Structure formats: C-alpha cells, structure tokens
Amino acid sequence: MKKHTIKASLILIISLVICLISTRSFLKMRQPEPIFPGKSLSRIAMLSEYFPGLKGSRGDTEVYFFDSETPGGTTLILGGTHSNEPAGFITAVCLIENIKIKQGRVIIIPRANNSAFTHNDPQEANPQQFVIQTKKGERWFRFGSRSTNPIDQWPDPEVYLHHPSGQRLSGSETRNLNRSYPGRPDGSLTEKVAYAIMQMIKQEQVNIGIDLHEASLEYPVINAIVAHPLVFELAAETVMNLELEGLNYNLEPSPQRFRGLSHREWGDHLGIAAILMESANTVQGRYHGRLTDDVVSSGKDRFYQEAAQHNLLEVEYPEQGIPLKLRVGRHLTALKNIFQVWNDYYPDQAIVIENIPDFQDMQEKDVGAFLNDAGK
Amino acid sequence: MLKLIYVLITTIFLVLIVVDLFQEKNWKRQLTNVIVLIPLVLRVLLIK
C-alpha cells in the first residue's frame, strides 16, 4: 500500500472516531432528567393536549397537575422558560416533588421551553448538566440555553417581528419563549409553544400565572417581582411581607410597551394575574470565568467578586457567592407569600399549598434534601 | 423530499472528499480535507 493511502486511511479513521464521540455527547443533550413527583400529583398531561400542532415536536412538554378536589383557584407555575436559569427550573421540580394541595389546583410546567433544554449556547463552553447531592446520592439536571434549539427552529430572521404587535427585536429573540406570547398556531415552534400555553391557561381557567426566571448580576431587573397592573397591589403587599422576612425584592411594573413577555401578555390577553420572578444567576452574565457544573450550584466566581468590588453589579455579591439553595429558597418563599396574599384578596379562589420547602431549612440542608431519591 | 436531497448532496460531498483524501499525497492538504469532512459527517449523523 502506498504511503499516502495509509496516511489517508489513518486520518479517516481518526476523523470518524472524533465524529462518533462528539455526536454521542451532543445527542445526550436530548435526554431529559427524571423527575419524581410527590404523592399528591393528580396527573401528568402533555402541552400538545391544548394545541395538537405541538404533538411529536420537541416543543411538546410535560404538564403536572395537582388537584385538591376542594373548590378554589387555579395557578400555573412555569419553570424552564429559559433553561440556562436553573433556579426557575429547580424550584418547579422542588414543588412537583414536595407540595400537598389543600384547596384549589396547581399546574406546573417545569420545562416550559423543552427544546431549549436540548442544546446550550454555542461558544460559551457551558456545562451540559449539573449535579445536586441528595440524601442517598446525587441527581443530574440539564443546563440548556435561553432559546429554542436552532435544529428545531431555523433560520433566525435579521429582525424579529413580534406577533401581533409588530414590535421589532433582534433576530435571535425569535427563539425566546418569553418574547413570543401570545403566540400563534401557524407561527414558529416557539410561537406555537407560547400559543399552547395561552390555550392551556384559557381552558384550565387559570387565575394566577407565575413565571420563574433568573437574571445576570449586571442586569437591573434582579431579585425582583415583575407584576402586571392587574395584580400590582398584590405584588406590592407580597414584597412588603418578604421584606419583613428579611428578603429584599425589587417590585417592577410590567412594561406596557414591551411585548411578548408572559407577565404582560397573559394579563392583557387573558385577564389573569401575571407575575414573573427573577433571582441572581452568576453563570448568566458576561463577567464570569470558566464555567463548571460546580459554579452553577455554588454561584461562586472570582471574577464576579472582583466586579462587585468595583460596584459593577446590581446585587450584593457575598464572598461565598449566590448559591442555588439561596436562589431556589427565595423563589419558594416568594411563592408562599404570593399565595398567602392571594388567598386574603380572593378567598373564593383560594389556593392552599402545604409542604413548600422552608427557606431556613433549605439554607441549612441544601436543595438536595428536598428532592426525591426515587429509584435509589 | 427536501431531506432526501439534503442527504444526497451531503453524501456526494463526503464521497468526493474521501476520494480526494486518498489521491492527495501531501499530508498537510490531507488534513485540510478532514477540516471539511468532520462537520459534514457530524451533520449526517445528526440529521433528524
């Protein structure tokens, strides 16, 4: 055999091995982590039940129903609208695995933009997953992207024209679920997901919708509750109650002219109480150093410490970082307070939820203590 | 139909690159072929 043929064969074999290894790792992103619901779960539905156009697509996602069978209100809680904001997703999982419902109904979608969980942002070297230690071992969770996977929705336009307002945004925002409400049945995959969520809110007669998010430390809307005008008073009272518990929150009105956001369109189109919550996510901003799965959980990064010393951040950044247990604890405590105030305002639409993990307990025991160890 | 055309074009490119890889005598140019080959193989493996 000629020398160059041997070289070519070797190069070809090495290339194929590289391809197979990277393909395997890439395709792993499409495998969802298991969730082990608590005993009070009534049923798991698929979002496509409310809009069949989603069936068979990666936009279809699980919807967890908790029904007390005692008349009251209905709430929808969304996690994973942005899958690179883990506190929103983990809070939803914590609720699914712990809560008991005494009155009303709770509907939870942990992976609101399911497609965004199947990839992560190119050129960011983000981890594909992170691990949480539980009582009997560890559980892994996907770290995804802010936007729908371009394999499911491509190409992006130069300019994203929001439907129906005609608002112009950067082309990549066309894959952002929280810029796509109210959505449309014949639109992009992200618009279809938004449309299906709107249909679900309508059909299930949801009274209050809460969208769980995180923000980068240099973004002004952080550690915040953003509320639609219909529910602003309730949000203000919640923020005051949270202050009394020692948790500082910024109260932000939902901007009237910024369209496509859950807290704006749910309220405007469906007349429900719409709230969005933000916690402080170290891995989301631009100042961080190398990202490992540890940083996702610990929220500790030396470059952010440096930025904090130069007053470049919108939140206090303690030496120990802003860990996941603190961010999830804040979301859970805020939810607890929202429902307390809601029940005072609307006793005929009360939603009584028990067993929401306590803030102090979570700081002492960490998030893993509140996750199920099913299967171990 | 579109998917079939896509697979066909990608396969033709792949075959041409591999044929060229075996005809090329300079190892540096053979590596250049690989730079084109790897993304194409990846794309084929990831076609839905």
PDB file of C-alpha atoms in Angstrom, chain A residues 123-343:
ATOM      1  CA  GLN A 123     -19.092  29.268  22.034  1.00  0.00           C
ATOM      2  CA  GLU A 124     -19.956  29.678  25.729  1.00  0.00           C
ATOM      3  CA  ALA A 125     -18.409  26.386  26.945  1.00  0.00           C
ATOM      4  CA  ASN A 126     -21.356  25.936  29.307  1.00  0.00           C
ATOM      5  CA  PRO A 127     -21.737  22.612  31.121  1.00  0.00           C
ATOM      6  CA  GLN A 128     -24.326  20.226  29.647  1.00  0.00           C
ATOM      7  CA  GLN A 129     -25.597  19.305  33.078  1.00  0.00           C
ATOM      8  CA  PHE A 130     -25.099  19.929  36.788  1.00  0.00           C
ATOM      9  CA  VAL A 131     -25.409  17.699  39.797  1.00  0.00           C
ATOM     10  CA  ILE A 132     -27.271  18.137  43.094  1.00  0.00           C
ATOM     11  CA  GLN A 133     -26.365  15.950  46.076  1.00  0.00           C
ATOM     12  CA  THR A 134     -29.414  14.279  47.601  1.00  0.00           C
ATOM     13  CA  LYS A 135     -29.795  12.230  50.780  1.00  0.00           C
ATOM     14  CA  LYS A 136     -28.923   8.960  49.062  1.00  0.00           C
ATOM     15  CA  GLY A 137     -26.678  10.055  46.255  1.00  0.00           C
ATOM     16  CA  GLU A 138     -26.846  12.599  43.508  1.00  0.00           C
ATOM     17  CA  ARG A 139     -29.193  13.715  40.752  1.00  0.00           C
ATOM     18  CA  TRP A 140     -28.293  15.407  37.494  1.00  0.00           C
ATOM     19  CA  PHE A 141     -30.148  18.237  35.780  1.00  0.00           C
ATOM     20  CA  ARG A 142     -29.804  19.652  32.314  1.00  0.00           C
ATOM     21  CA  PHE A 143     -28.214  23.077  31.785  1.00  0.00           C
ATOM     22  CA  GLY A 144     -29.601  24.324  28.492  1.00  0.00           C
ATOM     23  CA  SER A 145     -29.934  27.516  26.525  1.00  0.00           C
ATOM     24  CA  ARG A 146     -32.052  30.650  26.756  1.00  0.00           C
ATOM     25  CA  SER A 147     -33.542  29.940  23.329  1.00  0.00           C
ATOM     26  CA  THR A 148     -35.195  27.192  21.324  1.00  0.00           C
ATOM     27  CA  ASN A 149     -32.749  24.764  19.673  1.00  0.00           C
ATOM     28  CA  PRO A 150     -31.918  26.035  16.140  1.00  0.00           C
ATOM     29  CA  ILE A 151     -32.282  22.417  14.949  1.00  0.00           C
ATOM     30  CA  ASP A 152     -35.995  22.809  15.776  1.00  0.00           C
ATOM     31  CA  GLN A 153     -36.372  26.382  14.526  1.00  0.00           C
ATOM     32  CA  TRP A 154     -34.093  27.764  11.849  1.00  0.00           C
ATOM     33  CA  PRO A 155     -33.045  30.177  10.403  1.00  0.00           C
ATOM     34  CA  ASP A 156     -33.410  33.295  12.567  1.00  0.00           C
ATOM     35  CA  PRO A 157     -34.627  36.377  10.696  1.00  0.00           C
ATOM     36  CA  GLU A 158     -32.483  39.534  10.704  1.00  0.00           C
ATOM     37  CA  VAL A 159     -35.215  41.264  12.686  1.00  0.00           C
ATOM     38  CA  TYR A 160     -37.815  39.502  14.835  1.00  0.00           C
ATOM     39  CA  LEU A 161     -41.259  40.961  14.336  1.00  0.00           C
ATOM     40  CA  HIS A 162     -43.422  40.121  17.316  1.00  0.00           C
ATOM     41  CA  HIS A 163     -46.934  38.902  16.539  1.00  0.00           C
ATOM     42  CA  PRO A 164     -49.396  40.632  16.779  1.00  0.00           C
ATOM     43  CA  SER A 165     -47.810  43.925  17.948  1.00  0.00           C
ATOM     44  CA  GLY A 166     -45.197  44.237  15.177  1.00  0.00           C
ATOM     45  CA  GLN A 167     -42.545  45.119  17.801  1.00  0.00           C
ATOM     46  CA  ARG A 168     -39.030  44.761  16.379  1.00  0.00           C
ATOM     47  CA  LEU A 169     -36.350  42.854  18.268  1.00  0.00           C
ATOM     48  CA  SER A 170     -33.027  41.246  17.447  1.00  0.00           C
ATOM     49  CA  GLY A 171     -33.412  38.204  15.134  1.00  0.00           C
ATOM     50  CA  SER A 172     -32.296  35.663  17.769  1.00  0.00           C
ATOM     51  CA  GLU A 173     -35.184  36.715  20.051  1.00  0.00           C
ATOM     52  CA  THR A 174     -37.477  34.847  17.670  1.00  0.00           C
ATOM     53  CA  ARG A 175     -36.442  31.714  19.626  1.00  0.00           C
ATOM     54  CA  ASN A 176     -37.071  33.279  23.048  1.00  0.00           C
ATOM     55  CA  LEU A 177     -40.286  31.949  24.593  1.00  0.00           C
ATOM     56  CA  ASN A 178     -40.563  34.991  26.824  1.00  0.00           C
ATOM     57  CA  ARG A 179     -40.762  37.274  23.778  1.00  0.00           C
ATOM     58  CA  SER A 180     -43.268  35.104  21.906  1.00  0.00           C
ATOM     59  CA  TYR A 181     -46.568  35.407  23.805  1.00  0.00           C
ATOM     60  CA  PRO A 182     -49.406  35.291  22.856  1.00  0.00           C
ATOM     61  CA  GLY A 183     -48.005  33.118  20.068  1.00  0.00           C
ATOM     62  CA  ARG A 184     -49.906  31.782  17.072  1.00  0.00           C
ATOM     63  CA  PRO A 185     -50.867  28.329  15.813  1.00  0.00           C
ATOM     64  CA  ASP A 186     -49.173  28.763  12.415  1.00  0.00           C
ATOM     65  CA  GLY A 187     -46.030  30.517  13.679  1.00  0.00           C
ATOM     66  CA  SER A 188     -42.540  29.318  14.604  1.00  0.00           C
ATOM     67  CA  LEU A 189     -42.096  26.471  17.103  1.00  0.00           C
ATOM     68  CA  THR A 190     -41.529  28.993  19.922  1.00  0.00           C
ATOM     69  CA  GLU A 191     -44.715  30.856  18.972  1.00  0.00           C
ATOM     70  CA  LYS A 192     -46.587  27.545  18.918  1.00  0.00           C
ATOM     71  CA  VAL A 193     -45.367  26.736  22.447  1.00  0.00           C
ATOM     72  CA  ALA A 194     -46.478  30.202  23.616  1.00  0.00           C
ATOM     73  CA  TYR A 195     -49.837  29.693  21.907  1.00  0.00           C
ATOM     74  CA  ALA A 196     -50.291  26.261  23.556  1.00  0.00           C
ATOM     75  CA  ILE A 197     -49.566  27.760  26.997  1.00  0.00           C
ATOM     76  CA  MET A 198     -52.130  30.508  26.330  1.00  0.00           C
ATOM     77  CA  GLN A 199     -54.693  27.865  25.285  1.00  0.00           C
ATOM     78  CA  MET A 200     -53.981  25.888  28.442  1.00  0.00           C
ATOM     79  CA  ILE A 201     -54.439  28.965  30.655  1.00  0.00           C
ATOM     80  CA  LYS A 202     -57.778  29.592  28.939  1.00  0.00           C
ATOM     81  CA  GLN A 203     -59.081  26.005  29.035  1.00  0.00           C
ATOM     82  CA  GLU A 204     -57.957  25.298  32.604  1.00  0.00           C
ATOM     83  CA  GLN A 205     -59.318  28.687  33.764  1.00  0.00           C
ATOM     84  CA  VAL A 206     -56.068  29.680  35.448  1.00  0.00           C
ATOM     85  CA  ASN A 207     -56.453  32.622  37.870  1.00  0.00           C
ATOM     86  CA  ILE A 208     -52.818  33.413  38.588  1.00  0.00           C
ATOM     87  CA  GLY A 209     -49.748  32.603  36.487  1.00  0.00           C
ATOM     88  CA  ILE A 210     -46.183  32.771  37.777  1.00  0.00           C
ATOM     89  CA  ASP A 211     -43.136  32.516  35.512  1.00  0.00           C
ATOM     90  CA  LEU A 212     -39.856  31.658  37.320  1.00  0.00           C
ATOM     91  CA  HIS A 213     -36.648  33.178  35.987  1.00  0.00           C
ATOM     92  CA  GLU A 214     -33.133  34.289  36.857  1.00  0.00           C
ATOM     93  CA  ALA A 215     -31.136  37.318  35.757  1.00  0.00           C
ATOM     94  CA  SER A 216     -27.452  38.104  35.328  1.00  0.00           C
ATOM     95  CA  LEU A 217     -25.888  40.078  38.163  1.00  0.00           C
ATOM     96  CA  GLU A 218     -25.299  43.135  35.985  1.00  0.00           C
ATOM     97  CA  TYR A 219     -28.972  43.333  34.889  1.00  0.00           C
ATOM     98  CA  PRO A 220     -31.112  45.860  36.807  1.00  0.00           C
ATOM     99  CA  VAL A 221     -34.269  43.716  36.981  1.00  0.00           C
ATOM    100  CA  ILE A 222     -32.884  41.262  39.529  1.00  0.00           C
ATOM    101  CA  ASN A 223     -34.114  39.778  42.814  1.00  0.00           C
ATOM    102  CA  ALA A 224     -37.369  41.141  41.539  1.00  0.00           C
ATOM    103  CA  ILE A 225     -41.069  40.517  41.209  1.00  0.00           C
ATOM    104  CA  VAL A 226     -42.439  41.842  37.927  1.00  0.00           C
ATOM    105  CA  ALA A 227     -46.208  42.225  38.003  1.00  0.00           C
ATOM    106  CA  HIS A 228     -48.960  43.011  35.526  1.00  0.00           C
ATOM    107  CA  PRO A 229     -51.041  46.098  36.524  1.00  0.00           C
ATOM    108  CA  LEU A 230     -53.998  43.782  37.339  1.00  0.00           C
ATOM    109  CA  VAL A 231     -52.002  42.284  40.178  1.00  0.00           C
ATOM    110  CA  PHE A 232     -49.641  45.099  41.138  1.00  0.00           C
ATOM    111  CA  GLU A 233     -51.169  45.748  44.568  1.00  0.00           C
ATOM    112  CA  LEU A 234     -50.963  42.085  45.460  1.00  0.00           C
ATOM    113  CA  ALA A 235     -47.323  42.013  44.338  1.00  0.00           C
ATOM    114  CA  ALA A 236     -46.567  45.142  46.400  1.00  0.00           C
ATOM    115  CA  GLU A 237     -48.006  43.545  49.529  1.00  0.00           C
ATOM    116  CA  THR A 238     -46.032  40.361  48.825  1.00  0.00           C
ATOM    117  CA  VAL A 239     -42.807  42.374  48.527  1.00  0.00           C
ATOM    118  CA  MET A 240     -43.530  44.076  51.879  1.00  0.00           C
ATOM    119  CA  ASN A 241     -44.146  40.712  53.542  1.00  0.00           C
ATOM    120  CA  LEU A 242     -40.910  39.377  52.066  1.00  0.00           C
ATOM    121  CA  GLU A 243     -39.017  42.413  53.407  1.00  0.00           C
ATOM    122  CA  LEU A 244     -40.378  41.544  56.865  1.00  0.00           C
ATOM    123  CA  GLU A 245     -38.904  38.078  56.424  1.00  0.00           C
ATOM    124  CA  GLY A 246     -35.542  39.656  55.590  1.00  0.00           C
ATOM    125  CA  LEU A 247     -35.648  39.035  51.834  1.00  0.00           C
ATOM    126  CA  ASN A 248     -35.213  42.129  49.686  1.00  0.00           C
ATOM    127  CA  TYR A 249     -37.129  42.240  46.419  1.00  0.00           C
ATOM    128  CA  ASN A 250     -37.484  44.935  43.771  1.00  0.00           C
ATOM    129  CA  LEU A 251     -41.041  45.486  42.638  1.00  0.00           C
ATOM    130  CA  GLU A 252     -41.209  46.132  38.903  1.00  0.00           C
ATOM    131  CA  PRO A 253     -44.291  47.020  36.864  1.00  0.00           C
ATOM    132  CA  SER A 254     -44.677  45.014  33.683  1.00  0.00           C
ATOM    133  CA  PRO A 255     -43.722  47.487  30.910  1.00  0.00           C
ATOM    134  CA  GLN A 256     -46.777  48.342  28.857  1.00  0.00           C
ATOM    135  CA  ARG A 257     -44.958  48.716  25.547  1.00  0.00           C
ATOM    136  CA  PHE A 258     -42.560  45.798  25.816  1.00  0.00           C
ATOM    137  CA  ARG A 259     -44.486  42.990  24.164  1.00  0.00           C
ATOM    138  CA  GLY A 260     -44.235  39.211  24.105  1.00  0.00           C
ATOM    139  CA  LEU A 261     -43.494  38.717  27.804  1.00  0.00           C
ATOM    140  CA  SER A 262     -45.507  36.328  29.965  1.00  0.00           C
ATOM    141  CA  HIS A 263     -46.289  38.935  32.659  1.00  0.00           C
ATOM    142  CA  ARG A 264     -47.621  41.328  30.007  1.00  0.00           C
ATOM    143  CA  GLU A 265     -49.478  39.121  27.500  1.00  0.00           C
ATOM    144  CA  TRP A 266     -51.089  36.692  29.995  1.00  0.00           C
ATOM    145  CA  GLY A 267     -52.654  39.680  31.739  1.00  0.00           C
ATOM    146  CA  ASP A 268     -53.569  41.669  28.621  1.00  0.00           C
ATOM    147  CA  HIS A 269     -54.978  38.791  26.547  1.00  0.00           C
ATOM    148  CA  LEU A 270     -56.466  36.529  29.220  1.00  0.00           C
ATOM    149  CA  GLY A 271     -57.047  38.897  32.138  1.00  0.00           C
ATOM    150  CA  ILE A 272     -55.249  36.691  34.658  1.00  0.00           C
ATOM    151  CA  ALA A 273     -52.928  37.798  37.463  1.00  0.00           C
ATOM    152  CA  ALA A 274     -49.496  37.515  35.838  1.00  0.00           C
ATOM    153  CA  ILE A 275     -46.229  37.608  37.771  1.00  0.00           C
ATOM    154  CA  LEU A 276     -42.589  36.923  36.871  1.00  0.00           C
ATOM    155  CA  MET A 277     -39.812  36.434  39.401  1.00  0.00           C
ATOM    156  CA  GLU A 278     -36.059  36.897  38.992  1.00  0.00           C
ATOM    157  CA  SER A 279     -33.223  35.639  41.170  1.00  0.00           C
ATOM    158  CA  ALA A 280     -29.473  36.315  40.787  1.00  0.00           C
ATOM    159  CA  ASN A 281     -27.672  33.872  38.492  1.00  0.00           C
ATOM    160  CA  THR A 282     -23.857  34.044  38.412  1.00  0.00           C
ATOM    161  CA  VAL A 283     -23.462  31.931  35.273  1.00  0.00           C
ATOM    162  CA  GLN A 284     -25.697  34.071  33.103  1.00  0.00           C
ATOM    163  CA  GLY A 285     -23.755  37.312  32.827  1.00  0.00           C
ATOM    164  CA  ARG A 286     -20.625  38.314  30.945  1.00  0.00           C
ATOM    165  CA  TYR A 287     -18.027  38.701  33.719  1.00  0.00           C
ATOM    166  CA  HIS A 288     -17.716  35.088  34.842  1.00  0.00           C
ATOM    167  CA  GLY A 289     -14.611  32.940  34.458  1.00  0.00           C
ATOM    168  CA  ARG A 290     -14.523  29.279  33.482  1.00  0.00           C
ATOM    169  CA  LEU A 291     -17.922  27.681  33.934  1.00  0.00           C
ATOM    170  CA  THR A 292     -18.130  24.281  35.535  1.00  0.00           C
ATOM    171  CA  ASP A 293     -21.190  22.480  36.860  1.00  0.00           C
ATOM    172  CA  ASP A 294     -19.960  23.423  40.372  1.00  0.00           C
ATOM    173  CA  VAL A 295     -20.341  27.135  39.573  1.00  0.00           C
ATOM    174  CA  VAL A 296     -23.954  26.526  38.501  1.00  0.00           C
ATOM    175  CA  SER A 297     -24.747  25.251  42.019  1.00  0.00           C
ATOM    176  CA  SER A 298     -22.355  27.335  44.113  1.00  0.00           C
ATOM    177  CA  GLY A 299     -22.839  30.625  42.224  1.00  0.00           C
ATOM    178  CA  LYS A 300     -19.273  31.442  43.224  1.00  0.00           C
ATOM    179  CA  ASP A 301     -16.922  33.082  40.745  1.00  0.00           C
ATOM    180  CA  ARG A 302     -13.798  35.132  41.486  1.00  0.00           C
ATOM    181  CA  PHE A 303     -14.306  37.484  38.538  1.00  0.00           C
ATOM    182  CA  TYR A 304     -17.734  38.423  39.848  1.00  0.00           C
ATOM    183  CA  GLN A 305     -16.154  39.061  43.246  1.00  0.00           C
ATOM    184  CA  GLU A 306     -13.764  41.453  41.511  1.00  0.00           C
ATOM    185  CA  ALA A 307     -16.677  43.094  39.637  1.00  0.00           C
ATOM    186  CA  ALA A 308     -18.552  43.517  42.937  1.00  0.00           C
ATOM    187  CA  GLN A 309     -15.552  45.352  44.422  1.00  0.00           C
ATOM    188  CA  HIS A 310     -15.769  47.810  41.519  1.00  0.00           C
ATOM    189  CA  ASN A 311     -19.530  48.316  42.052  1.00  0.00           C
ATOM    190  CA  LEU A 312     -20.358  46.878  38.639  1.00  0.00           C
ATOM    191  CA  LEU A 313     -23.179  44.642  39.876  1.00  0.00           C
ATOM    192  CA  GLU A 314     -26.836  45.302  40.619  1.00  0.00           C
ATOM    193  CA  VAL A 315     -26.861  42.998  43.665  1.00  0.00           C
ATOM    194  CA  GLU A 316     -24.666  42.380  46.674  1.00  0.00           C
ATOM    195  CA  TYR A 317     -22.224  39.598  45.886  1.00  0.00           C
ATOM    196  CA  PRO A 318     -21.010  37.926  49.080  1.00  0.00           C
ATOM    197  CA  GLU A 319     -17.685  36.118  49.275  1.00  0.00           C
ATOM    198  CA  GLN A 320     -19.440  32.732  49.341  1.00  0.00           C
ATOM    199  CA  GLY A 321     -21.269  33.524  46.081  1.00  0.00           C
ATOM    200  CA  ILE A 322     -25.016  33.249  45.440  1.00  0.00           C
ATOM    201  CA  PRO A 323     -25.707  29.501  45.650  1.00  0.00           C
ATOM    202  CA  LEU A 324     -28.609  27.646  44.088  1.00  0.00           C
ATOM    203  CA  LYS A 325     -30.098  26.893  47.537  1.00  0.00           C
ATOM    204  CA  LEU A 326     -30.417  30.637  48.183  1.00  0.00           C
ATOM    205  CA  ARG A 327     -31.982  31.345  44.781  1.00  0.00           C
ATOM    206  CA  VAL A 328     -34.420  28.408  44.955  1.00  0.00           C
ATOM    207  CA  GLY A 329     -35.192  29.279  48.604  1.00  0.00           C
ATOM    208  CA  ARG A 330     -36.051  32.852  47.582  1.00  0.00           C
ATOM    209  CA  HIS A 331     -38.350  31.679  44.769  1.00  0.00           C
ATOM    210  CA  LEU A 332     -40.143  29.222  47.063  1.00  0.00           C
ATOM    211  CA  THR A 333     -40.571  31.770  49.867  1.00  0.00           C
ATOM    212  CA  ALA A 334     -41.866  34.383  47.429  1.00  0.00           C
ATOM    213  CA  LEU A 335     -44.369  31.844  46.039  1.00  0.00           C
ATOM    214  CA  LYS A 336     -45.542  31.022  49.550  1.00  0.00           C
ATOM    215  CA  ASN A 337     -46.091  34.727  50.240  1.00  0.00           C
ATOM    216  CA  ILE A 338     -47.840  35.358  46.919  1.00  0.00           C
ATOM    217  CA  PHE A 339     -50.394  32.636  47.699  1.00  0.00           C
ATOM    218  CA  GLN A 340     -50.926  33.924  51.257  1.00  0.00           C
ATOM    219  CA  VAL A 341     -51.734  37.395  49.910  1.00  0.00           C
ATOM    220  CA  TRP A 342     -53.773  35.923  47.037  1.00  0.00           C
ATOM    221  CA  ASN A 343     -55.926  33.970  49.493  1.00  0.00           C
TER     222      ASN A 343
END
